[in-house]
Amino acid sequence: QVQLVQSGAEVKKPGASVKVSCKTSGYTFTNYYMHWVRQAPGQGLEWMGWINPNSGVTNYTQKFQDRVTMTRDTSINSAYMELTSLRFDDTALYYCVRGIYSGSYYAVGYWGQGTLVTVSS
Amino acid sequence: QSALTQPASVSGSPGQSITISCIGTSSDVGSYNLVTWFQQHPGKAPKLMIYEVSKRPSGVSDRFSGSKSANTASLTISGLQTEDEAEYYCCSYAGSRNLVFGGGTKLTVL
């Protein structure tokens, strides 16, 4: 079965960076786009962007364009999301979410358990 | 792109039916049959309930159904059960390789 297991909670100071990992199993990693979505405490879901694990090509929403980097390591079927210049309002649960369709970024369906990133001085 | 518009809350009694709307634009919901719906219980990750407007993944109850008219997608839950109480989010492909989510709707089963 499809499994996405994310790294543990992080506490960071303003201005620092955080890198969240997402280890996958149960499917061919390079066949499905990986998206990242965040959810601030008590708030809704916010789409951040995706990476094509096959090619490494990325696409980020404009809001995070300057601060986010999505990468992957095909040798260990893992995806990563790094967010820099952290601010207090970056405190959120960060999810990796696998695409529904092979080779397509049109929709997401399978969620990791989430990684809580807390930005605190 | 702006978030899709959902009602903040809806409620219903066990056995009743409710419908949650998801209002987009001609650039997202109106242009693509690529609307998905997710259910999220407190402290849990979202769960896929509907994809491609009206398709149900295996294992999802047929009490959940989806539809779309113009720029508005809808999720209908029939025969409400207490375990349906959760937050529901719509999501649509928005063109230009982007996705957009709705703000979420809290369903209360009275």
PDB file of C-alpha atoms in Angstrom:
ATOM      1  CA  GLN A   1       0.000   0.000   0.000  1.00  0.00           C
ATOM      2  CA  VAL A   2       1.084   3.564  -0.600  1.00  0.00           C
ATOM      3  CA  GLN A   3       2.915   5.014   2.415  1.00  0.00           C
ATOM      4  CA  LEU A   4       4.420   8.437   2.934  1.00  0.00           C
ATOM      5  CA  VAL A   5       6.344   8.803   6.175  1.00  0.00           C
ATOM      6  CA  GLN A   6       7.574  12.246   7.108  1.00  0.00           C
ATOM      7  CA  SER A   7      10.327  13.422   9.414  1.00  0.00           C
ATOM      8  CA  GLY A   8       9.673  14.565  12.962  1.00  0.00           C
ATOM      9  CA  ALA A   9       8.646  17.902  14.395  1.00  0.00           C
ATOM     10  CA  GLU A  10      11.039  20.839  14.216  1.00  0.00           C
ATOM     11  CA  VAL A  11      11.439  24.019  16.223  1.00  0.00           C
ATOM     12  CA  LYS A  12      13.291  26.812  14.479  1.00  0.00           C
ATOM     13  CA  LYS A  13      14.155  30.439  15.159  1.00  0.00           C
ATOM     14  CA  PRO A  14      13.019  33.245  12.854  1.00  0.00           C
ATOM     15  CA  GLY A  15      15.351  33.556   9.894  1.00  0.00           C
ATOM     16  CA  ALA A  16      16.449  29.928  10.033  1.00  0.00           C
ATOM     17  CA  SER A  17      15.734  27.189   7.495  1.00  0.00           C
ATOM     18  CA  VAL A  18      13.976  23.856   7.818  1.00  0.00           C
ATOM     19  CA  LYS A  19      14.130  20.751   5.652  1.00  0.00           C
ATOM     20  CA  VAL A  20      11.314  18.207   5.859  1.00  0.00           C
ATOM     21  CA  SER A  21      11.675  14.729   4.430  1.00  0.00           C
ATOM     22  CA  CYS A  22       9.067  12.348   3.042  1.00  0.00           C
ATOM     23  CA  LYS A  23      10.037   8.703   2.601  1.00  0.00           C
ATOM     24  CA  THR A  24       7.771   6.718   0.323  1.00  0.00           C
ATOM     25  CA  SER A  25       6.979   3.054  -0.228  1.00  0.00           C
ATOM     26  CA  GLY A  26       4.402   0.883  -1.896  1.00  0.00           C
ATOM     27  CA  TYR A  27       4.644   2.381  -5.382  1.00  0.00           C
ATOM     28  CA  THR A  28       7.146   3.444  -8.029  1.00  0.00           C
ATOM     29  CA  PHE A  29       8.484   6.717  -6.648  1.00  0.00           C
ATOM     30  CA  THR A  30       9.449   8.252  -9.975  1.00  0.00           C
ATOM     31  CA  ASN A  31       6.022   7.737 -11.526  1.00  0.00           C
ATOM     32  CA  TYR A  32       4.053  10.179  -9.371  1.00  0.00           C
ATOM     33  CA  TYR A  33       4.501  13.872  -8.709  1.00  0.00           C
ATOM     34  CA  MET A  34       4.987  14.872  -5.095  1.00  0.00           C
ATOM     35  CA  HIS A  35       3.266  18.005  -3.819  1.00  0.00           C
ATOM     36  CA  TRP A  36       3.693  19.883  -0.572  1.00  0.00           C
ATOM     37  CA  VAL A  37       0.770  21.419   1.307  1.00  0.00           C
ATOM     38  CA  ARG A  38       0.804  23.256   4.604  1.00  0.00           C
ATOM     39  CA  GLN A  39      -1.786  23.918   7.277  1.00  0.00           C
ATOM     40  CA  ALA A  40      -1.330  26.634   9.866  1.00  0.00           C
ATOM     41  CA  PRO A  41      -2.857  25.959  13.304  1.00  0.00           C
ATOM     42  CA  GLY A  42      -6.642  26.039  13.041  1.00  0.00           C
ATOM     43  CA  GLN A  43      -6.448  27.094   9.409  1.00  0.00           C
ATOM     44  CA  GLY A  44      -7.096  25.588   5.996  1.00  0.00           C
ATOM     45  CA  LEU A  45      -4.881  23.843   3.480  1.00  0.00           C
ATOM     46  CA  GLU A  46      -2.405  25.820   1.386  1.00  0.00           C
ATOM     47  CA  TRP A  47      -0.762  24.338  -1.694  1.00  0.00           C
ATOM     48  CA  MET A  48       2.957  25.115  -1.988  1.00  0.00           C
ATOM     49  CA  GLY A  49       4.126  23.366  -5.129  1.00  0.00           C
ATOM     50  CA  TRP A  50       5.332  20.084  -6.590  1.00  0.00           C
ATOM     51  CA  ILE A  51       8.336  18.159  -7.780  1.00  0.00           C
ATOM     52  CA  ASN A  52       8.503  15.630 -10.573  1.00  0.00           C
ATOM     53  CA  PRO A  53      10.579  12.868  -8.944  1.00  0.00           C
ATOM     54  CA  ASN A  54      11.568  11.490 -12.322  1.00  0.00           C
ATOM     55  CA  SER A  55      13.113  14.643 -13.754  1.00  0.00           C
ATOM     56  CA  GLY A  56      13.568  16.823 -10.680  1.00  0.00           C
ATOM     57  CA  VAL A  57      11.572  19.614 -12.313  1.00  0.00           C
ATOM     58  CA  THR A  58       9.743  21.747  -9.783  1.00  0.00           C
ATOM     59  CA  ASN A  59       6.900  24.240  -9.733  1.00  0.00           C
ATOM     60  CA  TYR A  60       6.251  26.527  -6.786  1.00  0.00           C
ATOM     61  CA  THR A  61       3.332  28.788  -6.067  1.00  0.00           C
ATOM     62  CA  GLN A  62       4.320  32.432  -6.307  1.00  0.00           C
ATOM     63  CA  LYS A  63       3.958  33.027  -2.565  1.00  0.00           C
ATOM     64  CA  PHE A  64       6.853  30.687  -1.776  1.00  0.00           C
ATOM     65  CA  GLN A  65       8.860  31.085  -4.967  1.00  0.00           C
ATOM     66  CA  ASP A  66      11.814  32.791  -3.276  1.00  0.00           C
ATOM     67  CA  ARG A  67      11.994  30.663  -0.138  1.00  0.00           C
ATOM     68  CA  VAL A  68      11.144  27.064  -0.976  1.00  0.00           C
ATOM     69  CA  THR A  69      13.195  24.321  -2.607  1.00  0.00           C
ATOM     70  CA  MET A  70      11.808  20.866  -3.335  1.00  0.00           C
ATOM     71  CA  THR A  71      14.219  18.051  -4.077  1.00  0.00           C
ATOM     72  CA  ARG A  72      14.252  14.294  -4.232  1.00  0.00           C
ATOM     73  CA  ASP A  73      16.589  11.326  -3.838  1.00  0.00           C
ATOM     74  CA  THR A  74      15.473   8.530  -6.111  1.00  0.00           C
ATOM     75  CA  SER A  75      17.939   6.078  -4.558  1.00  0.00           C
ATOM     76  CA  ILE A  76      15.928   6.078  -1.335  1.00  0.00           C
ATOM     77  CA  ASN A  77      12.497   7.028  -2.705  1.00  0.00           C
ATOM     78  CA  SER A  78      12.364  10.236  -0.710  1.00  0.00           C
ATOM     79  CA  ALA A  79      11.249  13.799  -1.308  1.00  0.00           C
ATOM     80  CA  TYR A  80      12.320  16.911   0.560  1.00  0.00           C
ATOM     81  CA  MET A  81      10.980  20.399   1.125  1.00  0.00           C
ATOM     82  CA  GLU A  82      13.263  23.146   2.407  1.00  0.00           C
ATOM     83  CA  LEU A  83      11.868  26.488   3.504  1.00  0.00           C
ATOM     84  CA  THR A  84      14.257  29.338   4.256  1.00  0.00           C
ATOM     85  CA  SER A  85      14.034  32.695   6.032  1.00  0.00           C
ATOM     86  CA  LEU A  86      11.419  31.316   8.396  1.00  0.00           C
ATOM     87  CA  ARG A  87       8.891  33.703   9.920  1.00  0.00           C
ATOM     88  CA  PHE A  88       6.492  33.229  12.811  1.00  0.00           C
ATOM     89  CA  ASP A  89       3.610  32.725  10.384  1.00  0.00           C
ATOM     90  CA  ASP A  90       5.396  29.767   8.808  1.00  0.00           C
ATOM     91  CA  THR A  91       4.401  27.773  11.890  1.00  0.00           C
ATOM     92  CA  ALA A  92       2.308  24.981  10.401  1.00  0.00           C
ATOM     93  CA  LEU A  93       1.894  21.315   9.653  1.00  0.00           C
ATOM     94  CA  TYR A  94       3.674  20.523   6.411  1.00  0.00           C
ATOM     95  CA  TYR A  95       2.369  17.597   4.375  1.00  0.00           C
ATOM     96  CA  CYS A  96       3.838  15.750   1.447  1.00  0.00           C
ATOM     97  CA  VAL A  97       1.044  14.590  -0.831  1.00  0.00           C
ATOM     98  CA  ARG A  98       1.348  12.204  -3.741  1.00  0.00           C
ATOM     99  CA  GLY A  99      -0.340  12.847  -7.021  1.00  0.00           C
ATOM    100  CA  ILE A 100      -3.282  10.702  -8.026  1.00  0.00           C
ATOM    101  CA  TYR A 101      -2.315  10.172 -11.647  1.00  0.00           C
ATOM    102  CA  SER A 102       0.916   8.692 -12.905  1.00  0.00           C
ATOM    103  CA  GLY A 103       3.020  11.320 -14.633  1.00  0.00           C
ATOM    104  CA  SER A 104       0.633  14.176 -13.874  1.00  0.00           C
ATOM    105  CA  TYR A 105       0.371  17.105 -11.461  1.00  0.00           C
ATOM    106  CA  TYR A 106      -3.354  17.651 -11.869  1.00  0.00           C
ATOM    107  CA  ALA A 107      -4.546  16.326  -8.518  1.00  0.00           C
ATOM    108  CA  VAL A 108      -3.309  14.994  -5.201  1.00  0.00           C
ATOM    109  CA  GLY A 109      -4.614  12.103  -3.173  1.00  0.00           C
ATOM    110  CA  TYR A 110      -2.275  10.373  -0.734  1.00  0.00           C
ATOM    111  CA  TRP A 111      -1.025  12.247   2.298  1.00  0.00           C
ATOM    112  CA  GLY A 112       1.881  11.858   4.650  1.00  0.00           C
ATOM    113  CA  GLN A 113       1.214  12.198   8.353  1.00  0.00           C
ATOM    114  CA  GLY A 114       2.451  15.788   8.442  1.00  0.00           C
ATOM    115  CA  THR A 115       5.457  17.453  10.053  1.00  0.00           C
ATOM    116  CA  LEU A 116       4.915  20.238  12.541  1.00  0.00           C
ATOM    117  CA  VAL A 117       7.296  23.133  12.067  1.00  0.00           C
ATOM    118  CA  THR A 118       7.218  25.675  14.858  1.00  0.00           C
ATOM    119  CA  VAL A 119       8.935  29.029  14.438  1.00  0.00           C
ATOM    120  CA  SER A 120       9.671  30.514  17.817  1.00  0.00           C
ATOM    121  CA  SER A 121      12.235  32.857  19.291  1.00  0.00           C
TER     122      SER A 121
ATOM    123  CA  GLN B   1      -4.778  32.375  -7.678  1.00  0.00           C
ATOM    124  CA  SER B   2      -7.369  32.914  -4.925  1.00  0.00           C
ATOM    125  CA  ALA B   3      -8.644  30.154  -2.702  1.00  0.00           C
ATOM    126  CA  LEU B   4     -11.885  28.452  -3.646  1.00  0.00           C
ATOM    127  CA  THR B   5     -14.879  29.604  -1.601  1.00  0.00           C
ATOM    128  CA  GLN B   6     -16.567  27.179   0.773  1.00  0.00           C
ATOM    129  CA  PRO B   7     -19.114  27.847   3.510  1.00  0.00           C
ATOM    130  CA  ALA B   8     -17.436  27.970   6.893  1.00  0.00           C
ATOM    131  CA  SER B   9     -19.858  25.489   8.392  1.00  0.00           C
ATOM    132  CA  VAL B  10     -22.809  23.257   7.624  1.00  0.00           C
ATOM    133  CA  SER B  11     -24.827  20.992   9.866  1.00  0.00           C
ATOM    134  CA  GLY B  12     -27.327  18.211   9.659  1.00  0.00           C
ATOM    135  CA  SER B  13     -28.993  15.509  11.684  1.00  0.00           C
ATOM    136  CA  PRO B  14     -28.208  11.807  11.418  1.00  0.00           C
ATOM    137  CA  GLY B  15     -29.877  10.320   8.376  1.00  0.00           C
ATOM    138  CA  GLN B  16     -30.246  13.636   6.586  1.00  0.00           C
ATOM    139  CA  SER B  17     -28.378  14.828   3.507  1.00  0.00           C
ATOM    140  CA  ILE B  18     -26.169  17.888   3.259  1.00  0.00           C
ATOM    141  CA  THR B  19     -24.373  19.594   0.420  1.00  0.00           C
ATOM    142  CA  ILE B  20     -21.145  21.583   0.624  1.00  0.00           C
ATOM    143  CA  SER B  21     -20.430  24.035  -2.166  1.00  0.00           C
ATOM    144  CA  CYS B  22     -17.053  25.007  -3.563  1.00  0.00           C
ATOM    145  CA  ILE B  23     -17.118  28.131  -5.682  1.00  0.00           C
ATOM    146  CA  GLY B  24     -14.272  28.815  -8.055  1.00  0.00           C
ATOM    147  CA  THR B  25     -13.820  30.680 -11.295  1.00  0.00           C
ATOM    148  CA  SER B  26     -13.724  29.971 -14.997  1.00  0.00           C
ATOM    149  CA  SER B  27      -9.955  29.564 -14.602  1.00  0.00           C
ATOM    150  CA  ASP B  28     -10.117  26.631 -12.209  1.00  0.00           C
ATOM    151  CA  VAL B  29     -13.320  24.754 -11.296  1.00  0.00           C
ATOM    152  CA  GLY B  30     -15.115  25.940 -14.413  1.00  0.00           C
ATOM    153  CA  SER B  31     -12.356  24.895 -16.802  1.00  0.00           C
ATOM    154  CA  TYR B  32     -11.372  21.448 -15.564  1.00  0.00           C
ATOM    155  CA  ASN B  33     -13.121  18.333 -14.311  1.00  0.00           C
ATOM    156  CA  LEU B  34     -10.316  17.985 -11.796  1.00  0.00           C
ATOM    157  CA  VAL B  35     -12.020  18.758  -8.512  1.00  0.00           C
ATOM    158  CA  THR B  36     -11.136  16.653  -5.502  1.00  0.00           C
ATOM    159  CA  TRP B  37     -12.668  16.545  -2.039  1.00  0.00           C
ATOM    160  CA  PHE B  38     -10.935  15.664   1.203  1.00  0.00           C
ATOM    161  CA  GLN B  39     -12.221  14.799   4.663  1.00  0.00           C
ATOM    162  CA  GLN B  40     -10.115  15.744   7.656  1.00  0.00           C
ATOM    163  CA  HIS B  41     -10.824  14.648  11.213  1.00  0.00           C
ATOM    164  CA  PRO B  42      -9.140  16.584  14.037  1.00  0.00           C
ATOM    165  CA  GLY B  43      -5.485  15.709  14.385  1.00  0.00           C
ATOM    166  CA  LYS B  44      -5.491  13.557  11.258  1.00  0.00           C
ATOM    167  CA  ALA B  45      -4.221  13.973   7.723  1.00  0.00           C
ATOM    168  CA  PRO B  46      -6.811  14.659   5.029  1.00  0.00           C
ATOM    169  CA  LYS B  47      -8.391  11.681   3.280  1.00  0.00           C
ATOM    170  CA  LEU B  48      -9.349  11.584  -0.389  1.00  0.00           C
ATOM    171  CA  MET B  49     -13.113  11.220  -0.771  1.00  0.00           C
ATOM    172  CA  ILE B  50     -13.852  12.312  -4.349  1.00  0.00           C
ATOM    173  CA  TYR B  51     -11.696  12.912  -7.410  1.00  0.00           C
ATOM    174  CA  GLU B  52     -12.434  14.096 -10.954  1.00  0.00           C
ATOM    175  CA  VAL B  53     -15.570  15.843  -9.644  1.00  0.00           C
ATOM    176  CA  SER B  54     -17.579  12.709  -8.942  1.00  0.00           C
ATOM    177  CA  LYS B  55     -15.422   9.585  -8.747  1.00  0.00           C
ATOM    178  CA  ARG B  56     -15.004   7.719  -5.475  1.00  0.00           C
ATOM    179  CA  PRO B  57     -11.801   5.897  -4.560  1.00  0.00           C
ATOM    180  CA  SER B  58     -12.295   2.307  -3.479  1.00  0.00           C
ATOM    181  CA  GLY B  59     -13.291   2.102   0.148  1.00  0.00           C
ATOM    182  CA  VAL B  60     -15.170   5.402   0.239  1.00  0.00           C
ATOM    183  CA  SER B  61     -18.845   5.047   1.065  1.00  0.00           C
ATOM    184  CA  ASP B  62     -21.330   5.634  -1.741  1.00  0.00           C
ATOM    185  CA  ARG B  63     -23.068   8.058   0.611  1.00  0.00           C
ATOM    186  CA  PHE B  64     -20.502  10.568  -0.661  1.00  0.00           C
ATOM    187  CA  SER B  65     -21.081  12.027  -4.103  1.00  0.00           C
ATOM    188  CA  GLY B  66     -19.753  14.951  -6.085  1.00  0.00           C
ATOM    189  CA  SER B  67     -20.989  17.126  -8.898  1.00  0.00           C
ATOM    190  CA  LYS B  68     -20.175  20.338 -10.725  1.00  0.00           C
ATOM    191  CA  SER B  69     -22.091  23.070 -12.464  1.00  0.00           C
ATOM    192  CA  ALA B  70     -20.226  25.905 -14.140  1.00  0.00           C
ATOM    193  CA  ASN B  71     -17.778  27.337 -11.588  1.00  0.00           C
ATOM    194  CA  THR B  72     -19.289  25.555  -8.574  1.00  0.00           C
ATOM    195  CA  ALA B  73     -18.481  22.062  -7.364  1.00  0.00           C
ATOM    196  CA  SER B  74     -20.526  20.333  -4.700  1.00  0.00           C
ATOM    197  CA  LEU B  75     -20.073  17.487  -2.265  1.00  0.00           C
ATOM    198  CA  THR B  76     -23.218  15.742  -1.052  1.00  0.00           C
ATOM    199  CA  ILE B  77     -23.292  13.409   1.902  1.00  0.00           C
ATOM    200  CA  SER B  78     -26.462  11.383   2.254  1.00  0.00           C
ATOM    201  CA  GLY B  79     -27.608   9.399   5.252  1.00  0.00           C
ATOM    202  CA  LEU B  80     -25.454  11.466   7.593  1.00  0.00           C
ATOM    203  CA  GLN B  81     -23.628   9.545  10.277  1.00  0.00           C
ATOM    204  CA  THR B  82     -21.889  10.845  13.365  1.00  0.00           C
ATOM    205  CA  GLU B  83     -18.512   9.780  11.993  1.00  0.00           C
ATOM    206  CA  ASP B  84     -19.016  12.151   9.037  1.00  0.00           C
ATOM    207  CA  GLU B  85     -18.447  15.069  11.393  1.00  0.00           C
ATOM    208  CA  ALA B  86     -15.177  16.546  10.115  1.00  0.00           C
ATOM    209  CA  GLU B  87     -13.671  19.361   8.082  1.00  0.00           C
ATOM    210  CA  TYR B  88     -14.089  19.069   4.310  1.00  0.00           C
ATOM    211  CA  TYR B  89     -11.858  20.697   1.704  1.00  0.00           C
ATOM    212  CA  CYS B  90     -12.224  20.994  -2.038  1.00  0.00           C
ATOM    213  CA  CYS B  91      -9.277  21.328  -4.359  1.00  0.00           C
ATOM    214  CA  SER B  92      -9.078  22.083  -8.072  1.00  0.00           C
ATOM    215  CA  TYR B  93      -6.500  22.183 -10.798  1.00  0.00           C
ATOM    216  CA  ALA B  94      -6.123  25.868 -11.612  1.00  0.00           C
ATOM    217  CA  GLY B  95      -4.145  25.767 -14.826  1.00  0.00           C
ATOM    218  CA  SER B  96      -0.515  26.829 -15.239  1.00  0.00           C
ATOM    219  CA  ARG B  97       0.561  23.700 -13.352  1.00  0.00           C
ATOM    220  CA  ASN B  98      -1.019  24.937 -10.124  1.00  0.00           C
ATOM    221  CA  LEU B  99      -3.570  23.635  -7.640  1.00  0.00           C
ATOM    222  CA  VAL B 100      -5.843  25.628  -5.365  1.00  0.00           C
ATOM    223  CA  PHE B 101      -7.700  24.599  -2.207  1.00  0.00           C
ATOM    224  CA  GLY B 102     -10.918  25.821  -0.682  1.00  0.00           C
ATOM    225  CA  GLY B 103     -10.973  27.346   2.768  1.00  0.00           C
ATOM    226  CA  GLY B 104     -12.648  24.329   4.341  1.00  0.00           C
ATOM    227  CA  THR B 105     -16.119  23.570   5.716  1.00  0.00           C
ATOM    228  CA  LYS B 106     -16.789  22.247   9.180  1.00  0.00           C
ATOM    229  CA  LEU B 107     -19.568  19.685   9.136  1.00  0.00           C
ATOM    230  CA  THR B 108     -21.440  19.224  12.393  1.00  0.00           C
ATOM    231  CA  VAL B 109     -23.745  16.252  12.801  1.00  0.00           C
ATOM    232  CA  LEU B 110     -26.317  17.340  15.356  1.00  0.00           C
TER     233      LEU B 110
END
